Coordinates of C-alpha atoms and ligand atoms in Angstrom, one line a residue:
X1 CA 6.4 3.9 1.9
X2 CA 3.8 7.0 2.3
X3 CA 1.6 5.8 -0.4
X4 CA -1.3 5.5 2.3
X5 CA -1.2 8.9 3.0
X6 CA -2.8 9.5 -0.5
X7 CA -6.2 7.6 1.5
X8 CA -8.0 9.9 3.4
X9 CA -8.3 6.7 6.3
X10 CA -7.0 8.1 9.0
X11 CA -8.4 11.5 9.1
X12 CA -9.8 12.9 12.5
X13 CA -12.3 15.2 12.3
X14 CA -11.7 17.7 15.3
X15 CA -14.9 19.0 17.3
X16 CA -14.8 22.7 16.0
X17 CA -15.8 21.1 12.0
X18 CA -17.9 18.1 13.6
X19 CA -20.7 19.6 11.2
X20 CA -18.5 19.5 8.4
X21 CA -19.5 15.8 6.6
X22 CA -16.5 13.6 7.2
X23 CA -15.2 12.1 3.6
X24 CA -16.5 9.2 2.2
X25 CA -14.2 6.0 2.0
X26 CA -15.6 3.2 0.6
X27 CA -13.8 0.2 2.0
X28 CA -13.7 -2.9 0.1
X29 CA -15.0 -6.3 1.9
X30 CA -13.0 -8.3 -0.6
X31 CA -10.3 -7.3 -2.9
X32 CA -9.4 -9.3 -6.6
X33 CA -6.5 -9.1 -8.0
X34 CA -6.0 -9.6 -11.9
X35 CA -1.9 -9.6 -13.2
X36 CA -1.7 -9.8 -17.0
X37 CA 2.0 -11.3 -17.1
X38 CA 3.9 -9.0 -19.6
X39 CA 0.4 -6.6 -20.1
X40 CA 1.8 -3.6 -21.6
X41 CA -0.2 -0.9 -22.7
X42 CA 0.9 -2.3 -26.1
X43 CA -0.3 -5.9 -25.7
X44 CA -3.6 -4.2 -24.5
X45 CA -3.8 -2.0 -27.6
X46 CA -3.3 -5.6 -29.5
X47 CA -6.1 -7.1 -28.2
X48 CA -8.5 -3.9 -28.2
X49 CA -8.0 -3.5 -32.1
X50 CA -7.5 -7.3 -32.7
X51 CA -11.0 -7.7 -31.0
X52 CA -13.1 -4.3 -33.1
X53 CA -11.9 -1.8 -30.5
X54 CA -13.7 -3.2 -27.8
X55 CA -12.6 -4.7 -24.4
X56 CA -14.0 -5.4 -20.9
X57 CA -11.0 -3.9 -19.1
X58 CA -12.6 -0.8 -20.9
X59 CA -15.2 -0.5 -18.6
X60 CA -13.2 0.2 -15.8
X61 CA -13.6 4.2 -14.5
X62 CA -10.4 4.3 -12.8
X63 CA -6.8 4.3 -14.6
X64 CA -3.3 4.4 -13.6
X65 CA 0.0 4.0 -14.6
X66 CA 2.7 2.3 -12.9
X67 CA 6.8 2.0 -12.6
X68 CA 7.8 -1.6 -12.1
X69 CA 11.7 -1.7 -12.2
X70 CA 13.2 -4.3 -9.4
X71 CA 15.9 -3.7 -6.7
X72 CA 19.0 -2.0 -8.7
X73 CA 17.7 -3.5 -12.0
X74 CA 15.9 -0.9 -13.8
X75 CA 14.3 -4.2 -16.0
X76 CA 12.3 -6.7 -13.5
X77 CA 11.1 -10.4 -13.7
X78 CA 8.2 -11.7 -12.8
X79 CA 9.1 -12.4 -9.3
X80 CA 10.6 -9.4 -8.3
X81 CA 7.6 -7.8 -9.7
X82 CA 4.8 -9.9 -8.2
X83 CA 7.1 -9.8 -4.4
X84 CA 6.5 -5.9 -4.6
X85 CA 2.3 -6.6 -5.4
X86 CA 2.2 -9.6 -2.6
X87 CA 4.7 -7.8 0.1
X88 CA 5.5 -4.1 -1.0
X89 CA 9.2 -4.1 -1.0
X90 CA 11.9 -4.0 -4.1
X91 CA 13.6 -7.4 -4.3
X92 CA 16.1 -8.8 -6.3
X93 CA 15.4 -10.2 -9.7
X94 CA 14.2 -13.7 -9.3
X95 CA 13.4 -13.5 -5.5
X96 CA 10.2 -14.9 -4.1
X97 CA 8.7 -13.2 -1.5
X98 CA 11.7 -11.9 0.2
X99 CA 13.2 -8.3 0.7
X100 CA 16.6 -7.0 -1.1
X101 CA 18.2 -8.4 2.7
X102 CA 16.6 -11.8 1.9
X103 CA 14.1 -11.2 5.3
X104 CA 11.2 -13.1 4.9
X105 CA 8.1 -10.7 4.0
X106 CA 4.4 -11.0 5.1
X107 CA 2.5 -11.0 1.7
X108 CA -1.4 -9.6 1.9
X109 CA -2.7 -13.0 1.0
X110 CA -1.1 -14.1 4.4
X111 CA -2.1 -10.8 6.3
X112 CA -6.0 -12.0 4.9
X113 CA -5.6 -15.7 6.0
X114 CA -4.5 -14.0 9.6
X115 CA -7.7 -11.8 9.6
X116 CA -9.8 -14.2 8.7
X117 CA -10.4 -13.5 5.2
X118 CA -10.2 -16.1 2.7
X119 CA -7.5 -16.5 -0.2
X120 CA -7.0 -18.1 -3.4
X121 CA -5.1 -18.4 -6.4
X122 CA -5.6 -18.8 -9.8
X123 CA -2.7 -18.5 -12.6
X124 CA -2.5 -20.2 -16.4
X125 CA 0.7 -21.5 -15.2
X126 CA 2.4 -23.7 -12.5
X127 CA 0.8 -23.0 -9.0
X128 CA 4.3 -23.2 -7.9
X129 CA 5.2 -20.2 -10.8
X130 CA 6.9 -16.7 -10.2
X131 CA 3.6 -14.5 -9.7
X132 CA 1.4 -16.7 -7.6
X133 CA 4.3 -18.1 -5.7
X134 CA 5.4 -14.8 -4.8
X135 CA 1.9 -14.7 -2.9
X136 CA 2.6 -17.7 -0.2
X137 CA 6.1 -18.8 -0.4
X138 CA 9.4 -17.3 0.6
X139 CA 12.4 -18.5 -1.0
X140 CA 15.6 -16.9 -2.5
X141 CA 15.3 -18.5 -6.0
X142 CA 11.9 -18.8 -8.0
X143 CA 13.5 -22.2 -9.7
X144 CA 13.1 -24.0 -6.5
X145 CA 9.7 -25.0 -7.3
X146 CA 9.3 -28.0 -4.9
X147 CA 10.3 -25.4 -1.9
X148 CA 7.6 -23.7 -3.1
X149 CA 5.0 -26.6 -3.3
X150 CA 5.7 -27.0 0.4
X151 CA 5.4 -23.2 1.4
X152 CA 2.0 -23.7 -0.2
X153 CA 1.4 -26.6 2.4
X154 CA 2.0 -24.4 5.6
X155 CA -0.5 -21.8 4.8
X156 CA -4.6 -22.7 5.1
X157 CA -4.8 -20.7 1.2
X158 CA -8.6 -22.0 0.3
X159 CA -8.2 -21.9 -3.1
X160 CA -5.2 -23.2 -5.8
X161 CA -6.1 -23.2 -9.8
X162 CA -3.0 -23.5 -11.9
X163 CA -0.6 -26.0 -13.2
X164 CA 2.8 -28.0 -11.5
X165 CA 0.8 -31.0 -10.5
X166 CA 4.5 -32.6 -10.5
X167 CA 6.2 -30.3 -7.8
X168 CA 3.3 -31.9 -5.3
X169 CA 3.1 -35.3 -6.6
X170 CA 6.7 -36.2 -7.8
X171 CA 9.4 -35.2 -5.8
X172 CA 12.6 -35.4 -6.3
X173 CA 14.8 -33.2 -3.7
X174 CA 12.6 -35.1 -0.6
X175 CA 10.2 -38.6 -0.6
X176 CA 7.3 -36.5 0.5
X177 CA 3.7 -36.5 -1.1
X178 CA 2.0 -33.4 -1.0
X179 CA -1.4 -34.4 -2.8
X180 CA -1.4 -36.5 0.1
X181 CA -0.6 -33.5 2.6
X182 CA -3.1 -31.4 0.9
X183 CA -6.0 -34.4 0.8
X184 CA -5.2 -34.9 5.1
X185 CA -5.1 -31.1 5.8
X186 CA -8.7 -31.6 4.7
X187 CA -8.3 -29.7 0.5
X188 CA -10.6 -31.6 -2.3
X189 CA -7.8 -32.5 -5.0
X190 CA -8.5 -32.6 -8.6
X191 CA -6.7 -32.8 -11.8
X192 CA -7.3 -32.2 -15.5
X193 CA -7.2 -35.8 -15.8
X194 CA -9.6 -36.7 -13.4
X195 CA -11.9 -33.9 -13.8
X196 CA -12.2 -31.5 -16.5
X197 CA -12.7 -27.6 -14.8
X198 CA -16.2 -27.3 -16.6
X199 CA -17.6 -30.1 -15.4
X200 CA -15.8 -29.3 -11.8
X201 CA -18.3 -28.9 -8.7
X202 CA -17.3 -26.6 -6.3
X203 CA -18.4 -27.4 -2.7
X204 CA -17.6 -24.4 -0.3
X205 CA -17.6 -26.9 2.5
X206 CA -13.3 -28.2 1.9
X207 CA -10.7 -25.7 0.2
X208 CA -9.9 -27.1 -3.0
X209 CA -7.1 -27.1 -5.3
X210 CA -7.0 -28.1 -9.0
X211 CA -4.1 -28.7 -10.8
X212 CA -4.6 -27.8 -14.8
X213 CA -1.6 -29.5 -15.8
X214 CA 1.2 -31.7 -14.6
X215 CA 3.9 -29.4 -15.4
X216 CA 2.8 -25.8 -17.4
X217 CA -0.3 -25.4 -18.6
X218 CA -1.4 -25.3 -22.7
X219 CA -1.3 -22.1 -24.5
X220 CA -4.7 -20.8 -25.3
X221 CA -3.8 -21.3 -28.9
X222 CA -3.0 -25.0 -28.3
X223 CA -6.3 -25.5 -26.5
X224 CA -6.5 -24.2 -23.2
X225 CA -10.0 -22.7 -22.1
X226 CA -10.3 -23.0 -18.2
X227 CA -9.3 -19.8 -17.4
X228 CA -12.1 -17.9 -17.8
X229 CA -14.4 -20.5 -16.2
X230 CA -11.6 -20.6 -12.9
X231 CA -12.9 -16.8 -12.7
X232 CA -16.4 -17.4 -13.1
X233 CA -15.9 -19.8 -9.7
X234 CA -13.1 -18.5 -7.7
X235 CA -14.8 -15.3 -6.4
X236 CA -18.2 -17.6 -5.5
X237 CA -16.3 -19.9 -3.8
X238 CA -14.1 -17.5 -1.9
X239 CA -17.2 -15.6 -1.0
X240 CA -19.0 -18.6 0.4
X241 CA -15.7 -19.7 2.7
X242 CA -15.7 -16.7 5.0
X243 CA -18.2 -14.0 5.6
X244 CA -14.8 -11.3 6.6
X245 CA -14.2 -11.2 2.8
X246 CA -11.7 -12.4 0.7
X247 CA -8.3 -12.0 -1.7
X248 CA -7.9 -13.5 -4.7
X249 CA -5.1 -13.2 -7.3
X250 CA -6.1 -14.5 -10.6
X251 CA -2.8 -14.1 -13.1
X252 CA -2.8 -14.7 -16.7
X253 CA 0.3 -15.8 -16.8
X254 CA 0.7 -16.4 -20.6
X255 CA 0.7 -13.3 -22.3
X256 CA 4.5 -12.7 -21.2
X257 CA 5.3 -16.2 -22.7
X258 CA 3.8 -15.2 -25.9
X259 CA 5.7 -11.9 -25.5
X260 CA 9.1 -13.8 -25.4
X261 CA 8.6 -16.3 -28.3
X262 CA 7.7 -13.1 -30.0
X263 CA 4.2 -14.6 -30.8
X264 CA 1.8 -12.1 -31.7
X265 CA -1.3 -14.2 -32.5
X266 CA -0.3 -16.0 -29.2
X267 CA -0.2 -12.7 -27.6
X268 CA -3.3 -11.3 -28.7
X269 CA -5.1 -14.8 -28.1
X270 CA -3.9 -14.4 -24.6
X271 CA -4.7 -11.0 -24.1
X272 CA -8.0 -12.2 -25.3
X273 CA -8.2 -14.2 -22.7
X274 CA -7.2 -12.5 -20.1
X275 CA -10.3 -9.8 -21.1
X276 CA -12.8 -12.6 -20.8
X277 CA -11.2 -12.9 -17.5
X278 CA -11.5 -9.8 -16.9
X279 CA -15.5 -9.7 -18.3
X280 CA -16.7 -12.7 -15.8
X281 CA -14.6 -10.8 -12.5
X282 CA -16.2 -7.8 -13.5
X283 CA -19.7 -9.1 -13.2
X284 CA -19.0 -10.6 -10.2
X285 CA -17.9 -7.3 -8.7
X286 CA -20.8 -4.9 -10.3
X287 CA -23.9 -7.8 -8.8
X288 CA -21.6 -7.9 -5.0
X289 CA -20.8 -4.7 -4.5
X290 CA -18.4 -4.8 -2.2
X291 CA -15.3 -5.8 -4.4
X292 CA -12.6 -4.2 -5.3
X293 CA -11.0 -5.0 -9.3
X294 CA -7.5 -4.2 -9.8
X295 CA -6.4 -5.1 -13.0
X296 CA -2.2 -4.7 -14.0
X297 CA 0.8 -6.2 -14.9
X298 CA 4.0 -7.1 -13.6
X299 CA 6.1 -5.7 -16.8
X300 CA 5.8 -5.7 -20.2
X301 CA 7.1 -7.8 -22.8
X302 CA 8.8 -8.0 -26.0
X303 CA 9.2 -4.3 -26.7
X304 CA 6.1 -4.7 -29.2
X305 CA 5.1 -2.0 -31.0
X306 CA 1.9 -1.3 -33.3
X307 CA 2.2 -0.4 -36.4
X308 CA 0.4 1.0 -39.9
X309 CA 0.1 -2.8 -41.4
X310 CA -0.4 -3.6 -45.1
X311 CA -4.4 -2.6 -45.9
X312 CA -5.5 0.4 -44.4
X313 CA -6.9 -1.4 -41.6
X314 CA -4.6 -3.7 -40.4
X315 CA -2.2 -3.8 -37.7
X316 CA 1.6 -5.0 -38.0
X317 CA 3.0 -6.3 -34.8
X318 CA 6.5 -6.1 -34.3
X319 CA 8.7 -6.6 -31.4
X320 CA 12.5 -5.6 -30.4
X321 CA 13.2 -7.5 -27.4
X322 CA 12.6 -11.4 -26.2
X323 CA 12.6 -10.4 -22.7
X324 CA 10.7 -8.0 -20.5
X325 CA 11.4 -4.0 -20.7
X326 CA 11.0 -0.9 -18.2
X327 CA 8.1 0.5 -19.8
X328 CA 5.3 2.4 -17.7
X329 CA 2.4 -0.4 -17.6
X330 CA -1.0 0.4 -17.0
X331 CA -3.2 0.1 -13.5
X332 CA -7.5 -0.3 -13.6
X333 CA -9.6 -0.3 -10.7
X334 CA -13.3 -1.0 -10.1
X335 CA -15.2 -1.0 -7.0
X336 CA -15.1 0.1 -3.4
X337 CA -11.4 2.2 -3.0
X338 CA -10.7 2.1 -7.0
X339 CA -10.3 5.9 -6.6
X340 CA -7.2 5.4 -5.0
X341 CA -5.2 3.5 -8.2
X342 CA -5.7 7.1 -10.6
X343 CA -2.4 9.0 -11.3
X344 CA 1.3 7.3 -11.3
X345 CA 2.5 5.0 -8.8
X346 CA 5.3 2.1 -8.3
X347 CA 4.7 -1.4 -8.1
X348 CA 5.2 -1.7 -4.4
X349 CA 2.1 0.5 -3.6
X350 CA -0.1 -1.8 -4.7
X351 CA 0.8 -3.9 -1.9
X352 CA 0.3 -0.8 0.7
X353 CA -2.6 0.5 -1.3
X354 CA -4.7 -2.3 -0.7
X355 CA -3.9 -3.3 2.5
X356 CA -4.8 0.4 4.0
X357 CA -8.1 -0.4 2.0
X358 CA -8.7 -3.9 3.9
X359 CA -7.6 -2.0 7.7
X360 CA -5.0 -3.9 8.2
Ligands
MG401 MG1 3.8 -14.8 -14.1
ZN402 ZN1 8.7 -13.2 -18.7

């Protein structure tokens, strides 16, 4: 890994050119993380024209373009692909936070927790799912969702948003009850039952986790809307839980499972989505200043292409796959460091690109 050489960080400046103005590097205090599940630079295109040509991710001044192919599969899944974000290492298809060797890895949302900084999830799908779980948990299968649940318990993470309210709740492989873990470990618990996210108060003073669906959540086209507002409050409440910074991973998770029912108003309503997301991070970052905005994807999905439609104006969406393919995807950055996310890069240097950024 020599990605961190492309960061000017560790320059010395010897005596003879002391005159000479060292180089900037803006470090980031806190660093967010958006992963459009399955965002190609096709699904992108969907939404831009879909929505008049106009996005929020467009507003970001620094663009990339990235490799994501797995340990000797030149096609990755999701957890493969969100293990080289979290930890920086190839892994095998459907690994979670292990190397190719099956050694445990230290992700950056663990390396934060150890420096103080504070974490949080937030995903439109199981808590316990491939990308966040990738994160926090270590375990050779991503199936093994109750292992996961209880990874989740041995970290101090301050902030959970996502679905798989059953993997804490209802065990089956062991009698425990981790709602009950989470409530004595001092975490607020809510659900979508108790309490609906809008009308959800966030106290800094306890982590908090909120569970937006027993098992997966909804589709946005069958009436999910909490996403957004999740983004609007995670970075707030992050910011107010340690003054070191913070990490946050926000995933929108569904725009790879619209990809593989070969969906395209699902994809484009969740590519929508995800650019709202992307809106209400965004203005976060611009009013604090001191956050870095990375916006990819783990893969792309479906194989969609764009093409001439009908009327003159209209766009034909056709796919040729129901899984993920090796396409380039594409990287965004905003914010203190962003300049180091231009040009072409793998997956795994995401990972060792922001944690040079955050001096670790
Ligand atoms: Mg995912
Ligand atoms: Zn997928």
């Amino acid at each position: 890994m020599k990605s961190w050489l492309l960061l000017p960080l560790f320059i010395s400046i010897s005596p003879q050119i002391r005159n000479v103005p060292e180089p900037v590097v803006q470090r980031p205090k806190n660093i967010i993380l958006l992963i459009g599940d399955g965002m190609g630079l096709s699904q992108v295109s969907a939404g831009l024209y879909a929505n008049g040509k106009k996005l929020n991710i467009d507003q970001f001044p620094v663009t990339g373009i990235m490799t994501t192919h797995a340990y000797r599969n030149l096609v990755t899944d999701s957890a493969a692909g969100a293990t080289a974000f979290a930890c920086g290492c190839k892994t095998k298809n459907g690994v979670i936070g292990l190397d190719s060797k099956m050694e445990k890895c230290f992700s950056i949302l663990e390396d934060a927790e150890a420096h103080g900084l504070s974490t949080g999830l937030v995903a439109s799908c199981s808590i316990t799912h491939a990308t966040p779980a990738a994160f926090i948990a270590h375990v050779e299968s991503r199936t093994e969702h109750e292992a996961i649940a209880a990874d989740i318990l041995k970290t101090d993470v301050d902030l959970l948003i996502g679905g798989g309210l059953k993997y804490f709740k209802d065990r089956s492989n062991d009698s425990r009850n981790l709602l009950n873990e989470l409530q004595d470990k001092g975490y607020t618990v809510s659900d979508y039952e108790g309490q609906p996210f809008p009308a959800l108060t966030f106290s800094a003073a306890k982590p908090l986790v909120w569970f937006g669906a027993y098992e997966e959540p909804l589709s946005v086209t069958k009436g999910r809307d909490w996403l957004p507002q999740a983004a609007i409050k995670a970075p707030v409440f992050l910011k107010q839980r340690s003054d070191k910074g913070f990490f946050l991973m926000l995933e929108g998770s569904q725009i790879d499972w619209a990809g593989h029912a070969n969906d395209a108003n699902r994809v484009v309503k969740e590519m929508l989505d995800f650019d709202a997301v992307v809106g209400k991070i965004l203005d976060f970052a611009k009013e604090d200043g001191q956050t870095l905005v990375i916006i990819t994807a783990d893969h792309e999905t479906g194989g969609l292409a764009l093409e001439q439609g009908h009327a003159h104006d209209s766009l034909d969406l056709t796919f040729s796959s129901t899984y993920h393919t090796a396409s380039l995807v594409p990287v965004y950055a905003y914010g203190p460091g962003s300049e180091s996310f231009s040009g072409v890069m793998d997956n795994t240097e995401i990972y060792w690109k922001m944690k040079a950024l955050l001096g670790f």
